[in-house]
Tab-separated table of C-alpha atoms in Angstrom:
chain	number	residue	atom	x	y	z
A	1	UNK	CA	0.192	0.041	-0.232
A	2	UNK	CA	1.075	3.338	-0.681
A	3	UNK	CA	2.424	5.228	2.219
A	4	UNK	CA	1.784	9.051	0.242
A	5	UNK	CA	-1.637	7.952	-0.004
A	6	UNK	CA	-1.795	6.965	3.520
A	7	UNK	CA	-0.451	10.044	4.717
A	8	UNK	CA	-2.794	12.241	2.653
A	9	UNK	CA	-5.771	10.433	3.891
A	10	UNK	CA	-4.832	10.676	7.229
A	11	UNK	CA	-3.941	14.693	7.114
A	12	UNK	CA	-7.484	14.977	5.895
A	13	UNK	CA	-8.990	12.681	8.638
A	14	UNK	CA	-6.988	14.487	11.313
A	15	UNK	CA	-8.326	17.839	10.102
A	16	UNK	CA	-11.963	18.470	11.646
A	17	UNK	CA	-12.483	21.526	9.759
A	18	UNK	CA	-12.264	19.808	6.255
A	19	UNK	CA	-13.851	16.771	7.589
A	20	UNK	CA	-16.721	18.847	8.747
A	21	UNK	CA	-17.122	20.289	4.953
A	22	UNK	CA	-17.514	17.077	3.594
A	23	UNK	CA	-20.798	15.680	2.320
A	24	UNK	CA	-21.717	12.021	4.157
A	25	UNK	CA	-20.327	10.034	1.357
A	26	UNK	CA	-16.901	11.784	1.289
A	27	UNK	CA	-16.607	12.000	5.002
A	28	UNK	CA	-17.279	8.402	5.112
A	29	UNK	CA	-14.995	7.172	1.986
A	30	UNK	CA	-12.201	9.243	4.162
A	31	UNK	CA	-12.989	7.523	7.404
A	32	UNK	CA	-13.213	4.083	5.529
A	33	UNK	CA	-9.813	4.627	3.816
A	34	UNK	CA	-8.075	5.675	6.848
A	35	UNK	CA	-9.140	2.601	8.951
A	36	UNK	CA	-8.057	0.223	5.924
A	37	UNK	CA	-4.716	1.876	5.725
A	38	UNK	CA	-4.452	1.637	9.477
A	39	UNK	CA	-5.447	-1.802	9.499
A	40	UNK	CA	-2.722	-2.588	6.942
A	41	UNK	CA	-0.205	-1.200	9.255
A	42	UNK	CA	0.679	2.069	7.574
A	43	UNK	CA	-0.002	3.903	10.857
A	44	UNK	CA	3.299	1.713	12.005
A	45	UNK	CA	6.999	2.751	11.583
A	46	UNK	CA	8.683	0.629	8.535
A	47	UNK	CA	10.229	-1.806	11.351
A	48	UNK	CA	6.877	-2.626	12.928
A	49	UNK	CA	4.938	-2.840	9.666
A	50	UNK	CA	7.358	-5.702	8.451
A	51	UNK	CA	6.879	-7.545	11.618
A	52	UNK	CA	3.463	-7.186	11.337
A	53	UNK	CA	3.661	-8.465	7.858
A	54	UNK	CA	5.660	-11.675	9.201
A	55	UNK	CA	2.891	-12.480	11.618
A	56	UNK	CA	0.335	-12.241	8.685
A	57	UNK	CA	2.288	-14.584	6.568
A	58	UNK	CA	2.681	-16.967	9.642
A	59	UNK	CA	-1.189	-16.529	10.190
A	60	UNK	CA	-1.865	-17.499	6.403
A	61	UNK	CA	0.549	-20.442	6.559
A	62	UNK	CA	-1.041	-21.822	9.525
A	63	UNK	CA	-4.586	-21.331	7.683
A	64	UNK	CA	-3.683	-23.397	4.761
A	65	UNK	CA	-2.240	-26.080	7.015
A	66	UNK	CA	-5.416	-26.295	8.952
A	67	UNK	CA	-7.314	-26.581	5.840
A	68	UNK	CA	-4.947	-29.002	4.561
A	69	UNK	CA	-5.373	-31.006	7.788
A	70	UNK	CA	-9.157	-30.779	7.816
A	71	UNK	CA	-9.399	-32.028	4.582
A	72	UNK	CA	-6.537	-34.746	4.492
A	73	UNK	CA	-7.701	-36.022	8.150
A	74	UNK	CA	-9.878	-38.552	9.142
A	75	UNK	CA	-11.617	-36.580	12.050
A	76	UNK	CA	-14.702	-38.225	12.936
A	77	UNK	CA	-16.519	-38.626	16.618
A	78	UNK	CA	-19.367	-40.833	17.422
A	79	UNK	CA	-21.638	-38.656	19.377
A	80	UNK	CA	-24.737	-39.432	21.294
A	81	UNK	CA	-28.313	-37.284	21.055
A	82	UNK	CA	-27.126	-35.907	24.547
A	83	UNK	CA	-24.000	-34.760	23.341
A	84	UNK	CA	-25.560	-33.121	20.052
A	85	UNK	CA	-28.005	-31.315	22.371
A	86	UNK	CA	-28.565	-27.362	21.121
A	87	UNK	CA	-27.814	-28.641	17.478
A	88	UNK	CA	-30.503	-28.168	15.112
A	89	UNK	CA	-32.499	-31.739	14.411
A	90	UNK	CA	-31.292	-31.555	10.501
A	91	UNK	CA	-27.637	-31.636	11.477
A	92	UNK	CA	-27.683	-35.363	13.071
A	93	UNK	CA	-30.304	-36.541	10.755
A	94	UNK	CA	-27.914	-36.414	7.783
A	95	UNK	CA	-25.244	-38.118	9.679
A	96	UNK	CA	-24.423	-42.020	9.988
A	97	UNK	CA	-25.280	-43.774	12.960
A	98	UNK	CA	-22.831	-46.601	14.994
A	99	UNK	CA	-23.232	-47.879	18.207
A	100	UNK	CA	-20.463	-47.323	20.747
A	101	UNK	CA	-20.727	-48.439	24.312
A	102	UNK	CA	-24.153	-49.950	23.552
A	103	UNK	CA	-25.581	-46.724	22.781
A	104	UNK	CA	-26.672	-45.376	19.326
A	105	UNK	CA	-24.746	-42.066	18.103
A	106	UNK	CA	-24.412	-39.965	15.321
A	107	UNK	CA	-21.118	-39.844	13.467
A	108	UNK	CA	-19.806	-36.500	12.957
A	109	UNK	CA	-16.935	-35.642	10.545
A	110	UNK	CA	-14.382	-32.592	9.973
A	111	UNK	CA	-15.276	-33.703	6.294
A	112	UNK	CA	-16.769	-31.245	3.725
A	113	UNK	CA	-19.600	-30.296	3.765
A	114	UNK	CA	-20.587	-31.549	7.393
A	115	UNK	CA	-17.774	-28.965	8.998
A	116	UNK	CA	-19.505	-26.069	6.859
A	117	UNK	CA	-22.949	-26.854	7.816
């Protein structure tokens, strides 16, 4: 992102008189731009921005690993009706059933689309 544009937006944002002279749409645009730039770390110095970028990259890698593990894993659990209490009935009506320790339970997996339901 462009630091020079952020500085211009920030100068406008910090100037109460100029902000008051803007129409509601323009004022909202300046506010949203300032927030977007700030969320991308432009309010920080270069060293902190680089650290923030490393953190974001690490979070991205973890999210990819998590998705991969969910897709490749055989995550499943057999849960009783009591353990599924509070979930909508259609959630476990679509599940296969198994008997474990003498109790019938619904097989819940992490396979798509079950974990997106």
